[in-house]
Every structure is written in C-alpha cells, then in structure tokens.
mmCIF file with all atom_site columns, C-alpha atoms in Angstrom:
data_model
loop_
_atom_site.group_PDB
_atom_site.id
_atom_site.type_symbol
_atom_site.label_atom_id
_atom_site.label_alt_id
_atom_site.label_comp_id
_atom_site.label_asym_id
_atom_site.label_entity_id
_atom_site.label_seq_id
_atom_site.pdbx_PDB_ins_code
_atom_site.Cartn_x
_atom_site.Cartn_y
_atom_site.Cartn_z
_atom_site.occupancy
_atom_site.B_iso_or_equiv
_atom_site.pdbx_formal_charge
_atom_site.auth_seq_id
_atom_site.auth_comp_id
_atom_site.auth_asym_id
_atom_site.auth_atom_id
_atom_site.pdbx_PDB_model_num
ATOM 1   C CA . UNK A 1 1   ? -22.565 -132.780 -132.195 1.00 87.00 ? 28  UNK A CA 1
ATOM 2   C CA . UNK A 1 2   ? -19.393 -131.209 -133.849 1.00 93.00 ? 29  UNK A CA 1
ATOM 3   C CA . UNK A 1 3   ? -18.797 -127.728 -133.034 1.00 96.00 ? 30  UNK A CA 1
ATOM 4   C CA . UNK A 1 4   ? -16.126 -125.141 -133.487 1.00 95.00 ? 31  UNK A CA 1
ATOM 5   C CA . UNK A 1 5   ? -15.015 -121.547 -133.168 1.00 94.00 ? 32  UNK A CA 1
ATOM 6   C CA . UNK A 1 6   ? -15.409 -118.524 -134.762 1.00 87.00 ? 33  UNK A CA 1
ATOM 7   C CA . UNK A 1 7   ? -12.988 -115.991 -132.855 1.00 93.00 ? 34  UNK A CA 1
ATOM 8   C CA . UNK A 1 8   ? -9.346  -116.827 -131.198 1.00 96.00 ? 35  UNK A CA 1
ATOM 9   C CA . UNK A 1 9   ? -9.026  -117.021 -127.605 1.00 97.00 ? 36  UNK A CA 1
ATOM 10  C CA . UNK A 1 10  ? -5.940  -116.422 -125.636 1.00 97.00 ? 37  UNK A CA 1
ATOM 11  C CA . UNK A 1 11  ? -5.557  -117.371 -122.314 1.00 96.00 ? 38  UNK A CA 1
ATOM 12  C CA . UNK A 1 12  ? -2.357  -117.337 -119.826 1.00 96.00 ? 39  UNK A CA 1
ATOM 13  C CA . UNK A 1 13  ? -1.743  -119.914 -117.175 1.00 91.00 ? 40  UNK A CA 1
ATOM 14  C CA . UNK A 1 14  ? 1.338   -120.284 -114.830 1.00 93.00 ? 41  UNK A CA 1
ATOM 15  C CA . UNK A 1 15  ? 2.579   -123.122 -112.874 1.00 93.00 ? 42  UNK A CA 1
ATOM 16  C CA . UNK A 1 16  ? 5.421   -122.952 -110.687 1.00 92.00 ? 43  UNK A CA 1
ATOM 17  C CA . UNK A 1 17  ? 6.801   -119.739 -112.252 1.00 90.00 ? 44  UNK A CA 1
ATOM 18  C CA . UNK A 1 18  ? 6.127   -121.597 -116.009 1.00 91.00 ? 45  UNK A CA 1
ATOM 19  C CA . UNK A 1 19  ? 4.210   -119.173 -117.942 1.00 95.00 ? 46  UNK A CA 1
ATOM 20  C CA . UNK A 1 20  ? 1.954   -121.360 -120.632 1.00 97.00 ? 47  UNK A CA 1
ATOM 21  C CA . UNK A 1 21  ? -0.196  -118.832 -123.351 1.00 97.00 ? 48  UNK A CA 1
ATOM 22  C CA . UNK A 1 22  ? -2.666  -121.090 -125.229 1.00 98.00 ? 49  UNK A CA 1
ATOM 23  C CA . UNK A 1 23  ? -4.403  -119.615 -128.318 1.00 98.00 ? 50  UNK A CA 1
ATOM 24  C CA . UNK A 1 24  ? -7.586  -121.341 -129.561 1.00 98.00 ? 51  UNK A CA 1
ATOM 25  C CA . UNK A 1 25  ? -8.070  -120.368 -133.162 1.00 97.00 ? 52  UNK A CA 1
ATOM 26  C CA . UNK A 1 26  ? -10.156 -121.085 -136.218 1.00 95.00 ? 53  UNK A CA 1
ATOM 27  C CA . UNK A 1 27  ? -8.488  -123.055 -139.231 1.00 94.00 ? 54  UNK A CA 1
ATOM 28  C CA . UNK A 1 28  ? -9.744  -124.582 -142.499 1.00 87.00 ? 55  UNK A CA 1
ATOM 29  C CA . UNK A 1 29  ? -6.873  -126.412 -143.273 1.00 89.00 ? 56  UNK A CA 1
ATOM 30  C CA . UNK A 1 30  ? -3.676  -127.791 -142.104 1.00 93.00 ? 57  UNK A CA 1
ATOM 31  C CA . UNK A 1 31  ? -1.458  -125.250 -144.602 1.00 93.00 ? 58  UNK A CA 1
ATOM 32  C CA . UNK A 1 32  ? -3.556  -122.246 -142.387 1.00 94.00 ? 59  UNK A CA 1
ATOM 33  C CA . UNK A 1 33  ? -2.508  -124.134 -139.345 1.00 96.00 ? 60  UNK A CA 1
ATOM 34  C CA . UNK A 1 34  ? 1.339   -124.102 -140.072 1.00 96.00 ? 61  UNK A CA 1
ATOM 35  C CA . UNK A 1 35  ? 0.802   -120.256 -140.994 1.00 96.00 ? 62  UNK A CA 1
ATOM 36  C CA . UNK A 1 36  ? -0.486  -119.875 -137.395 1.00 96.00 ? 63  UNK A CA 1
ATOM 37  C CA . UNK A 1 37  ? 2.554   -121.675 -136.183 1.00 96.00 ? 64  UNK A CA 1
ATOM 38  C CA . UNK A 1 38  ? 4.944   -119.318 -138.508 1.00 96.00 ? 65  UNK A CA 1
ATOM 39  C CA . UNK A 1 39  ? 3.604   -116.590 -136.511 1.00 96.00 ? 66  UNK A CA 1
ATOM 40  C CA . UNK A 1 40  ? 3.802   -117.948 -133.143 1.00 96.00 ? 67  UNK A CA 1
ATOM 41  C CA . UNK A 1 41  ? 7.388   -118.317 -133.629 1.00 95.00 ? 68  UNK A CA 1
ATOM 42  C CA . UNK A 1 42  ? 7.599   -114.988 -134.550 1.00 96.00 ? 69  UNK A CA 1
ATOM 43  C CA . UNK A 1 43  ? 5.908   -113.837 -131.580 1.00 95.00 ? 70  UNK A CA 1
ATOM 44  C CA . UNK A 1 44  ? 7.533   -115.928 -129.486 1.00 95.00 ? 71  UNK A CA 1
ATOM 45  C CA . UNK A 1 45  ? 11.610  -116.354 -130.464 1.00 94.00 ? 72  UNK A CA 1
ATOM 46  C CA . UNK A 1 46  ? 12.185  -116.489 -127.004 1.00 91.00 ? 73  UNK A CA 1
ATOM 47  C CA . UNK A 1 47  ? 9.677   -118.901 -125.698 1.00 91.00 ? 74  UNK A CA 1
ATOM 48  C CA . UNK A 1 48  ? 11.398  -123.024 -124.788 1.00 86.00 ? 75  UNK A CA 1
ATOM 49  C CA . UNK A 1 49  ? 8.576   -124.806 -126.468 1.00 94.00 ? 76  UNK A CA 1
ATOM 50  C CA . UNK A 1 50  ? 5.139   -124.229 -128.533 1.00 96.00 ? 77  UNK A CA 1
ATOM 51  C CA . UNK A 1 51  ? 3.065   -127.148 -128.516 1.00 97.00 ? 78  UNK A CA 1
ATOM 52  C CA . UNK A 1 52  ? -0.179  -127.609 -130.396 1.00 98.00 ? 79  UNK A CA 1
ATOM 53  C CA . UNK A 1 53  ? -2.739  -129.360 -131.367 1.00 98.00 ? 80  UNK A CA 1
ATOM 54  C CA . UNK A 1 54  ? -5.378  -129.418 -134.525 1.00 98.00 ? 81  UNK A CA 1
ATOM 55  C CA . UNK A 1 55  ? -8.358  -130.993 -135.931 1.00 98.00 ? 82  UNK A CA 1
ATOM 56  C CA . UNK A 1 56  ? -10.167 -130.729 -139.290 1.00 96.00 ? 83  UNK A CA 1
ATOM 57  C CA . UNK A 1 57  ? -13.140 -132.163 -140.204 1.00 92.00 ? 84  UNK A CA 1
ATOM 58  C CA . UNK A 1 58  ? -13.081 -134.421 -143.187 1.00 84.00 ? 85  UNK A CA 1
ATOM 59  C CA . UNK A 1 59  ? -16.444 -136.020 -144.983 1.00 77.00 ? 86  UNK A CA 1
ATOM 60  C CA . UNK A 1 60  ? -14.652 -139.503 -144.437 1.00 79.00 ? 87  UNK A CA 1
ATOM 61  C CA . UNK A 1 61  ? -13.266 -138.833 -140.925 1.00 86.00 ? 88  UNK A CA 1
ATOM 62  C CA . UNK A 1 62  ? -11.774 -136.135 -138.508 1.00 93.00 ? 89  UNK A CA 1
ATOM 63  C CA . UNK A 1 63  ? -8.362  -135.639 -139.177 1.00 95.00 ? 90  UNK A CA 1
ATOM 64  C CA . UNK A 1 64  ? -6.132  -134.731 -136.180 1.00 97.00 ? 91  UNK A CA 1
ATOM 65  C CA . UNK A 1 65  ? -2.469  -134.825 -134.467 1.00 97.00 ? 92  UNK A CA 1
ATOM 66  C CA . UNK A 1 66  ? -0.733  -133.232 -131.594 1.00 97.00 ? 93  UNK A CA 1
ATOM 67  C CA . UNK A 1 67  ? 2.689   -132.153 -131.179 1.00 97.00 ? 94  UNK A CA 1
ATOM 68  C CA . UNK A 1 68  ? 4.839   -132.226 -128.360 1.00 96.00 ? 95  UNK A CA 1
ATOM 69  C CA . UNK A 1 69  ? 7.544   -129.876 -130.238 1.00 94.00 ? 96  UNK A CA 1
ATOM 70  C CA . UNK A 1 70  ? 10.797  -130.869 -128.167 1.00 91.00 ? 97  UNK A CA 1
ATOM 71  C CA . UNK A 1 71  ? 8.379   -131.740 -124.877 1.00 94.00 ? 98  UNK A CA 1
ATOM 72  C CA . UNK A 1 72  ? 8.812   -135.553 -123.502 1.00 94.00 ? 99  UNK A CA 1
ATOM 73  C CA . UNK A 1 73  ? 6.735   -137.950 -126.168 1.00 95.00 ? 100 UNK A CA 1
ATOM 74  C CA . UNK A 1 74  ? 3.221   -137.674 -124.828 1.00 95.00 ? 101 UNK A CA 1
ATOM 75  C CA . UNK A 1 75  ? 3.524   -134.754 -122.499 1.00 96.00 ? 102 UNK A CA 1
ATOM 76  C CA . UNK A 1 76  ? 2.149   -131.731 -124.586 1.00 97.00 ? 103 UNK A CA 1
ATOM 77  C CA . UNK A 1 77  ? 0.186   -132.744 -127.848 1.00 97.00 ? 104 UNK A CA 1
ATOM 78  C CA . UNK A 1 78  ? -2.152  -135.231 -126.505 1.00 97.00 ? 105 UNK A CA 1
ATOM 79  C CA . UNK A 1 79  ? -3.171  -133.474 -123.391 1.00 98.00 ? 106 UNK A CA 1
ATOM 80  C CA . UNK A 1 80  ? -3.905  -130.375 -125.853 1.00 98.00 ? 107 UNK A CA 1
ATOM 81  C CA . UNK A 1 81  ? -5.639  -132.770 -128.552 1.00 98.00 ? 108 UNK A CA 1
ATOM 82  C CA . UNK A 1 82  ? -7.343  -134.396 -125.799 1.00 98.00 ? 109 UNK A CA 1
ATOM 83  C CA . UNK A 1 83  ? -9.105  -130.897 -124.968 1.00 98.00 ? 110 UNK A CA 1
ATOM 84  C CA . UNK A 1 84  ? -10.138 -130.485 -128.584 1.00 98.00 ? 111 UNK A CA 1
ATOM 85  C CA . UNK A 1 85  ? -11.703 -133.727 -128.902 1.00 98.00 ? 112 UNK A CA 1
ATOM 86  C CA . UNK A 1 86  ? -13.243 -133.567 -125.281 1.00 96.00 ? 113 UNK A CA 1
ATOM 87  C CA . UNK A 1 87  ? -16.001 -130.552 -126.624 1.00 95.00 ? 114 UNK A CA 1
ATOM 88  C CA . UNK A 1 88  ? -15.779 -132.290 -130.290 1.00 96.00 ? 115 UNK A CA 1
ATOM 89  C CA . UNK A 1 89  ? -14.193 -129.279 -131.691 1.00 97.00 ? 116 UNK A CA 1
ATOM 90  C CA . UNK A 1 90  ? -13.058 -129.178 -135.283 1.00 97.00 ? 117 UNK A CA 1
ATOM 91  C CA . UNK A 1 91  ? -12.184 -126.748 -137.866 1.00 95.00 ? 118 UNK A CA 1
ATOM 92  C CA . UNK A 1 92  ? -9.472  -125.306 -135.277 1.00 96.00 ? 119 UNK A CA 1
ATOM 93  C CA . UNK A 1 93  ? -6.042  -125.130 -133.927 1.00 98.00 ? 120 UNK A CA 1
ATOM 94  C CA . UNK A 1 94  ? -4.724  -124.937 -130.345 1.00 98.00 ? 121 UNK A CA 1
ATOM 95  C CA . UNK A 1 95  ? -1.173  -123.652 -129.537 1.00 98.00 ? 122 UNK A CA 1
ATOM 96  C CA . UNK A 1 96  ? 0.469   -123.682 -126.092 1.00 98.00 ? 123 UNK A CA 1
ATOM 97  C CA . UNK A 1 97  ? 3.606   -121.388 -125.759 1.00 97.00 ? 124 UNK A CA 1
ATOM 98  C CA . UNK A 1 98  ? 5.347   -122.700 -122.493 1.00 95.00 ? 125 UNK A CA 1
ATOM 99  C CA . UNK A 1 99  ? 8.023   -120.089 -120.951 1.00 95.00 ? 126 UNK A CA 1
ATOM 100 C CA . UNK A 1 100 ? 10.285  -121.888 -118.701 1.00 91.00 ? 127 UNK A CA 1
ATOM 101 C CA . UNK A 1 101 ? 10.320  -120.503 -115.408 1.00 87.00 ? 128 UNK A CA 1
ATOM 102 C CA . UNK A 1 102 ? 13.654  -122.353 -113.754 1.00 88.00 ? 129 UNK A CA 1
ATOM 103 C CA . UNK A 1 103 ? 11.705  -125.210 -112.119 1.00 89.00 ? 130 UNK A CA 1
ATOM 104 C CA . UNK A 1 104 ? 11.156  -128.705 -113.532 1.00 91.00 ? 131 UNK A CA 1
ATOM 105 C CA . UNK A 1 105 ? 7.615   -129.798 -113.563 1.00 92.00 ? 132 UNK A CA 1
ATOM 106 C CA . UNK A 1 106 ? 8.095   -133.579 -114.299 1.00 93.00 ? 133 UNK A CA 1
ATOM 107 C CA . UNK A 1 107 ? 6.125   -135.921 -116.797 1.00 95.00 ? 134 UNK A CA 1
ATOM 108 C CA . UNK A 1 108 ? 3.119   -135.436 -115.019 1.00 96.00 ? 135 UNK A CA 1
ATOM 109 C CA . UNK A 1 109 ? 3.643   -131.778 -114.627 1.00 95.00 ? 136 UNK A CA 1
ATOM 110 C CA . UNK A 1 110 ? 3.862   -131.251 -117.565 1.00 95.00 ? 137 UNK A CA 1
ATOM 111 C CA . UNK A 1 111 ? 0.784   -133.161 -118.934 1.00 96.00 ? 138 UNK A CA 1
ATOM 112 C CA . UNK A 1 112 ? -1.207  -131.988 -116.463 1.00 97.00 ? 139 UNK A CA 1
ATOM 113 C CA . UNK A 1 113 ? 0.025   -127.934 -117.204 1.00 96.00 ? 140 UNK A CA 1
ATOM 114 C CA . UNK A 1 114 ? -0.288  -128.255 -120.769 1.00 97.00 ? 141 UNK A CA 1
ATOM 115 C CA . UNK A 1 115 ? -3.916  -130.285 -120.653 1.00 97.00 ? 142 UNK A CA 1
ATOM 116 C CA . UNK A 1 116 ? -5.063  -126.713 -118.064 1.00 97.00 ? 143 UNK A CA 1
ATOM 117 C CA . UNK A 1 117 ? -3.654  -124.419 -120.655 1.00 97.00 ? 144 UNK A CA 1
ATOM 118 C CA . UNK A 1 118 ? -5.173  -125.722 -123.223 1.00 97.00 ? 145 UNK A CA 1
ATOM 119 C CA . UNK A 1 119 ? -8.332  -126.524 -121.716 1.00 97.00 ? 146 UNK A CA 1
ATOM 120 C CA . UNK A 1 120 ? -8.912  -122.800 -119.851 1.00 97.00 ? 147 UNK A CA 1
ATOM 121 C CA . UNK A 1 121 ? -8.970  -122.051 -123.509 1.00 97.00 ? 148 UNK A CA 1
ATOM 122 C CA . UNK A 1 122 ? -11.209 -124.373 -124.920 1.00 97.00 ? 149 UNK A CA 1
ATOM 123 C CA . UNK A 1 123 ? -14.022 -123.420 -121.720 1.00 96.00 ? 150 UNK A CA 1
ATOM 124 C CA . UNK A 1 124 ? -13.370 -119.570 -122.460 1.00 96.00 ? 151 UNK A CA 1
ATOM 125 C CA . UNK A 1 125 ? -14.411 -120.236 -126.622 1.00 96.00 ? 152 UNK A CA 1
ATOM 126 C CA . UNK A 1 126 ? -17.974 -119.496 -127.622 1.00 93.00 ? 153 UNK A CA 1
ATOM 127 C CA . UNK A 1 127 ? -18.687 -122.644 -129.400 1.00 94.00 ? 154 UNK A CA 1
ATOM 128 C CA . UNK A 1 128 ? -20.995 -122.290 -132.521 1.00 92.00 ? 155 UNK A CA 1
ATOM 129 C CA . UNK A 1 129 ? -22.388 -125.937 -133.693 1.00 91.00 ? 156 UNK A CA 1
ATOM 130 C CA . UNK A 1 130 ? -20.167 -126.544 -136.446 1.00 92.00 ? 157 UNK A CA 1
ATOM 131 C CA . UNK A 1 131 ? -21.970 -127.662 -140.180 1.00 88.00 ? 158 UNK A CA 1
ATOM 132 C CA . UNK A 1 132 ? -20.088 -128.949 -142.592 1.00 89.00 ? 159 UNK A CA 1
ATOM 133 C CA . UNK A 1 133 ? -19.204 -126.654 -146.148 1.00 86.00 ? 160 UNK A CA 1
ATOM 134 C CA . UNK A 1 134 ? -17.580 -127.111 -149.560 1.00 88.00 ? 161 UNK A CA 1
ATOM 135 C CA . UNK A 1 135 ? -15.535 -124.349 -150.750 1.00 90.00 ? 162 UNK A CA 1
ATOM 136 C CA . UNK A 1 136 ? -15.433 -123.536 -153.964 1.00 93.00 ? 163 UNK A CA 1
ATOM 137 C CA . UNK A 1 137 ? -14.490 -120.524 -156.644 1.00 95.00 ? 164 UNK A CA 1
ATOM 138 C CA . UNK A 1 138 ? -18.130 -118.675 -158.641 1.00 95.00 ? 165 UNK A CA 1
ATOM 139 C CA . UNK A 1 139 ? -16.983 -117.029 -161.735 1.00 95.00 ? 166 UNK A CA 1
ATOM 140 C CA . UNK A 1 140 ? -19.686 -115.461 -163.361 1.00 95.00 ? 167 UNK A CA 1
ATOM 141 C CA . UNK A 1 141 ? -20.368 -111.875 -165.678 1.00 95.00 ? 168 UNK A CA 1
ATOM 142 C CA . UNK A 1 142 ? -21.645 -109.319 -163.407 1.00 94.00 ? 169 UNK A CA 1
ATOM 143 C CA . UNK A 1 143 ? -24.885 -108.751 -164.767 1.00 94.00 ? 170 UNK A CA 1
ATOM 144 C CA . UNK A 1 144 ? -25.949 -112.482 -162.831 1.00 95.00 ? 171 UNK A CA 1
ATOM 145 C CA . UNK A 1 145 ? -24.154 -110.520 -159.045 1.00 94.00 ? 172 UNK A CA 1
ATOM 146 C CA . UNK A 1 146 ? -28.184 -110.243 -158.063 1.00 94.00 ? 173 UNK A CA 1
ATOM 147 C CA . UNK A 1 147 ? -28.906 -113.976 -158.693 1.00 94.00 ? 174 UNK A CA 1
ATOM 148 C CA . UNK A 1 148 ? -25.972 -115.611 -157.194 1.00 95.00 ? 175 UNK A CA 1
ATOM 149 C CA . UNK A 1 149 ? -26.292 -113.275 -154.231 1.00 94.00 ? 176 UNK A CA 1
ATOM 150 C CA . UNK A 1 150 ? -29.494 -114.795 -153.718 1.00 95.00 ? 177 UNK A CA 1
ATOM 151 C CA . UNK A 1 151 ? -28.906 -118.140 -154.717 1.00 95.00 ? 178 UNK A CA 1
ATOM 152 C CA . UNK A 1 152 ? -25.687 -117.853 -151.969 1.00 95.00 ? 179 UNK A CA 1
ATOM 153 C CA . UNK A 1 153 ? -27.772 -116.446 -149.197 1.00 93.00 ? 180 UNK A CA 1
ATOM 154 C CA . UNK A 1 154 ? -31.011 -118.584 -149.797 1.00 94.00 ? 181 UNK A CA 1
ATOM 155 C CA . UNK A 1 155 ? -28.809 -121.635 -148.858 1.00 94.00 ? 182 UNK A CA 1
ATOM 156 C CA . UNK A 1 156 ? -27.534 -120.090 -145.830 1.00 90.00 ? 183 UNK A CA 1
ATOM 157 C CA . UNK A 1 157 ? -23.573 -120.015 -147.960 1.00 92.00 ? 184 UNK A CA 1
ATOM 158 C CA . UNK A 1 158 ? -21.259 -117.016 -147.468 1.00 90.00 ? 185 UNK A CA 1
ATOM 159 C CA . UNK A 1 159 ? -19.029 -115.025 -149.590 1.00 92.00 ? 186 UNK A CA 1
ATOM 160 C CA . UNK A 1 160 ? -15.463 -116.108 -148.295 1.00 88.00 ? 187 UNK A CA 1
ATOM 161 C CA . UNK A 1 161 ? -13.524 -113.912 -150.724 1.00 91.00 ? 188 UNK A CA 1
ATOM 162 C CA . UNK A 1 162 ? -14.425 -111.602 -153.070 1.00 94.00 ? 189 UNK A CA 1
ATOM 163 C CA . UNK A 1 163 ? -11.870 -111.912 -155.691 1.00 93.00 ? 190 UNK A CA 1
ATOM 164 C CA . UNK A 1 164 ? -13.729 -110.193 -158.761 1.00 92.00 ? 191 UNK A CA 1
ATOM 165 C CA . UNK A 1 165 ? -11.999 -108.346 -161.292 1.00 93.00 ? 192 UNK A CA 1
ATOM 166 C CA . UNK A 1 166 ? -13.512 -107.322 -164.643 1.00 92.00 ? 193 UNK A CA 1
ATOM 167 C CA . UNK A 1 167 ? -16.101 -110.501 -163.370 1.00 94.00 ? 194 UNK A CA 1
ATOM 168 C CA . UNK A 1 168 ? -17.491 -111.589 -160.419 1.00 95.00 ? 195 UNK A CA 1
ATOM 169 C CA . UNK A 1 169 ? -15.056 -114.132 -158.837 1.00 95.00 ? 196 UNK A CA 1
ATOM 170 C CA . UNK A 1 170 ? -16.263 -115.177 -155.222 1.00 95.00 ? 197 UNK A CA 1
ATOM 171 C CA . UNK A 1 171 ? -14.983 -117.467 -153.233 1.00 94.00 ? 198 UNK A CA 1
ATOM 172 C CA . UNK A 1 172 ? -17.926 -119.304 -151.755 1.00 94.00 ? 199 UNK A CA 1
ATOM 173 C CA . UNK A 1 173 ? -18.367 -121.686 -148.591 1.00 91.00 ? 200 UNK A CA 1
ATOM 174 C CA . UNK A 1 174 ? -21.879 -123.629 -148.751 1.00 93.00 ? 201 UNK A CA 1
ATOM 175 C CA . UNK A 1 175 ? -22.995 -126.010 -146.438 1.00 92.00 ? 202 UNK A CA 1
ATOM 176 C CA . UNK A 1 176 ? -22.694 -129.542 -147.922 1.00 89.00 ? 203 UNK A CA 1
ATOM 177 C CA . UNK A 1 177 ? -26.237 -130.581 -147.241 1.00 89.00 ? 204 UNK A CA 1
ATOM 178 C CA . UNK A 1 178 ? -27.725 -128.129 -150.177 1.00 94.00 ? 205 UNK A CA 1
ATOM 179 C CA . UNK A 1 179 ? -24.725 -128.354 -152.423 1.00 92.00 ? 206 UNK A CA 1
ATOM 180 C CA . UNK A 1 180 ? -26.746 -130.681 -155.184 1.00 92.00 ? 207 UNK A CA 1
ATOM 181 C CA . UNK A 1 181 ? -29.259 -127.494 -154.982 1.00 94.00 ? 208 UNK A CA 1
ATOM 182 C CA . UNK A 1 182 ? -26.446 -125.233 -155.630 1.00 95.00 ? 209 UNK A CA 1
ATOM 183 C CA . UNK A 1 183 ? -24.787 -126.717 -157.996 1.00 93.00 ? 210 UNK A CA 1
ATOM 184 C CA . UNK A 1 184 ? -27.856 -126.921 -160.227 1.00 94.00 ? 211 UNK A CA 1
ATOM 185 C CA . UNK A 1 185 ? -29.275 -123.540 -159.934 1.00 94.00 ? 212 UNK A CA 1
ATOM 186 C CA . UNK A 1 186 ? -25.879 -122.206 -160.544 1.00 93.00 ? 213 UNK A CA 1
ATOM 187 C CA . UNK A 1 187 ? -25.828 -124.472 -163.764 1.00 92.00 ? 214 UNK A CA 1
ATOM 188 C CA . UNK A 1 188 ? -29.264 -122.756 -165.106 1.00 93.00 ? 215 UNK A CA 1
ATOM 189 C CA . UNK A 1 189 ? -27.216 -119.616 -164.744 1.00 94.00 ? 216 UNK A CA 1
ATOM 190 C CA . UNK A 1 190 ? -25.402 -118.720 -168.467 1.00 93.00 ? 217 UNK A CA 1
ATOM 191 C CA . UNK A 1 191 ? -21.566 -118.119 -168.425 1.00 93.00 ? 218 UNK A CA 1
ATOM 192 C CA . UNK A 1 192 ? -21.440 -119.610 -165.021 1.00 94.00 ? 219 UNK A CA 1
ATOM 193 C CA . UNK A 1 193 ? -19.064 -121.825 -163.393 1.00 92.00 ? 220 UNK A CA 1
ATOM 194 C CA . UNK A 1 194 ? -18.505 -123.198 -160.100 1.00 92.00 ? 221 UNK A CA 1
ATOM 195 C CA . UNK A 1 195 ? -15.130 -124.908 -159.196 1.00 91.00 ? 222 UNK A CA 1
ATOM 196 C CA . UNK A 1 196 ? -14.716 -126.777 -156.007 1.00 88.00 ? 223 UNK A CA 1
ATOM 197 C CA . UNK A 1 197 ? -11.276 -125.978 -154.035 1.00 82.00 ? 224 UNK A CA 1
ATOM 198 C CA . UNK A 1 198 ? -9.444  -129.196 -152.834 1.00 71.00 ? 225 UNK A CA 1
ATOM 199 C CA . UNK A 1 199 ? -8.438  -128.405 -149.438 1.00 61.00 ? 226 UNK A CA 1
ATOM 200 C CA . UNK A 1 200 ? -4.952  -128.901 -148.117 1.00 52.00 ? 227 UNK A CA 1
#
C-alpha cells in the first residue's frame, strides 16, 4: 500500500560533530520539489551539502531519483531514496542538509549518516494511506457553487485553490477512482467546464 504525508517533519541528527537536518515534506510535483530546494538553499547558504531525495506517483509508474549534490556517487541520494521507498512513500520530498563538523566520515559514513537522517524522519511522519487524484481547474457561474460543492464533497475531492473571480474557478483534486462520475455530473451542469492540469 502507497502512502504519504500530509505535514513536514524536521529532524536533526549528528555524527561525529556532522550536524545532518532532514526535512520530510509533501510535494505534487517535481517543479514544487525544486521550489523546496530554492528555499533550502536559502536557509542554508552556509551548509557543505543538501542532499535529497523524491518520489511521485505516476498512473504508469512511480517516478523517483536521489541526489548526492557534491557527496561521493552513491553516498547521499540512494540511502535517502532508499528510506522513501522502504515505507512506499510517494507524493513527497526528503532533503538532508549535512553541516560539516571537521571530521571525515568515509564512504560508509556517510551512507550510513545520511540513510539515519533521513530515515529518523521518515519513522517520525504520520503516514496517511496515499489514493491517487487528478487535478484539474472547475469554472463554472456562481449560481451552480451549491451543486459542485456537493458534487466535490460527495466524491470525497477537495477544493485545492479557490481561484474565483467574477466566477467560480476552483482548483479541484479528485480521487481517480470516481473521476468518470465526476466528469459526467459536472457535464449535466450548464456553463460548466472541467480542465485537467498536466502535472510537471
């Protein structure tokens, strides 16, 4: 069973006077993943190296990669990716900010302090079983807001956005096993339209 995360978690781990700070977080796509890293960098200008890991649920397949971000090839993104796909999480991110503290920790050092890191992390989450959603944009007039709330909450969807103006623009996450349902009761709605948003 996939699952995945619905708040960050931030842990801090130390080994031999390294200071590691791995953040958990929830992402929807790999664009909101290189945001996250934007701001770790920004947090951290002073930090040697932040690692990180991801992995995004596809209909096809999982996609996922790990980077080692100036670490020795194979010392910091797979032991991080490793402790995403070890609780089968998806739809989230996992950065490790490594402080150097003066001593070297070796190869295995390192693997083994960036797979704790990231793993304390992963065992701290509250893991939510993770069901699978197409996003999309609802533009509709506003005298329909009753219907499509109901049509939206019915199916167990959520309001992601509201975005309305002068109509009701919403955008909309619903889970992908009622989207044939949603998609035609939204069609018996007049002046409605549902657009699905290609994630990136």
């Amino acid at each position: 069973m996939m699952v995945t995360v619905r708040q960050p978690v931030r842990i801090q781990f130390k080994v031999k006077r390294s200071e590691f700070i791995a953040d958990l977080f929830p992402v929807q796509s790999r664009s909101e993943v290189e945001a996250v890293l934007r701001t770790r960098k920004k947090e951290h200008p002073k930090a040697r190296h932040i690692c990180w890991a991801y992995r995004l649920y596809h209909p096809e397949s999982v996609v996922e990669y790990g980077s080692d971000a100036g670490e020795p090839s194979g010392t910091a993104g797979t032991p991080i990716l490793h402790q995403l796909q070890r609780r089968n999480l998806v739809q989230c991110g996992l950065t490790v900010v490594r402080y150097f503290g003066g001593i070297k920790l070796g190869i295995r050092g390192l693997i083994d302090a960036y797979g704790q890191a990231a793993a304390n992390a992963v065992d701290a989450a509250q893991c939510v079983r993770f069901v699978p959603v197409t996003q999309g944009l609802l533009m509709a007039p506003f005298r329909h807001i009753g219907d499509l709330n109901r049509i939206v909450s019915n199916l167990e969807g959520r309001i992601v956005q509201d975005l309305s103006g002068e109509t009701i623009r919403w955008k909309v996450a619903i889970p992908d096993q009622v989207l044939e349902d949603f998609s035609r009761k939204i069609g018996e709605i007049p002046n409605t339209r549902w657009e699905k948003i290609e994630q990136a």
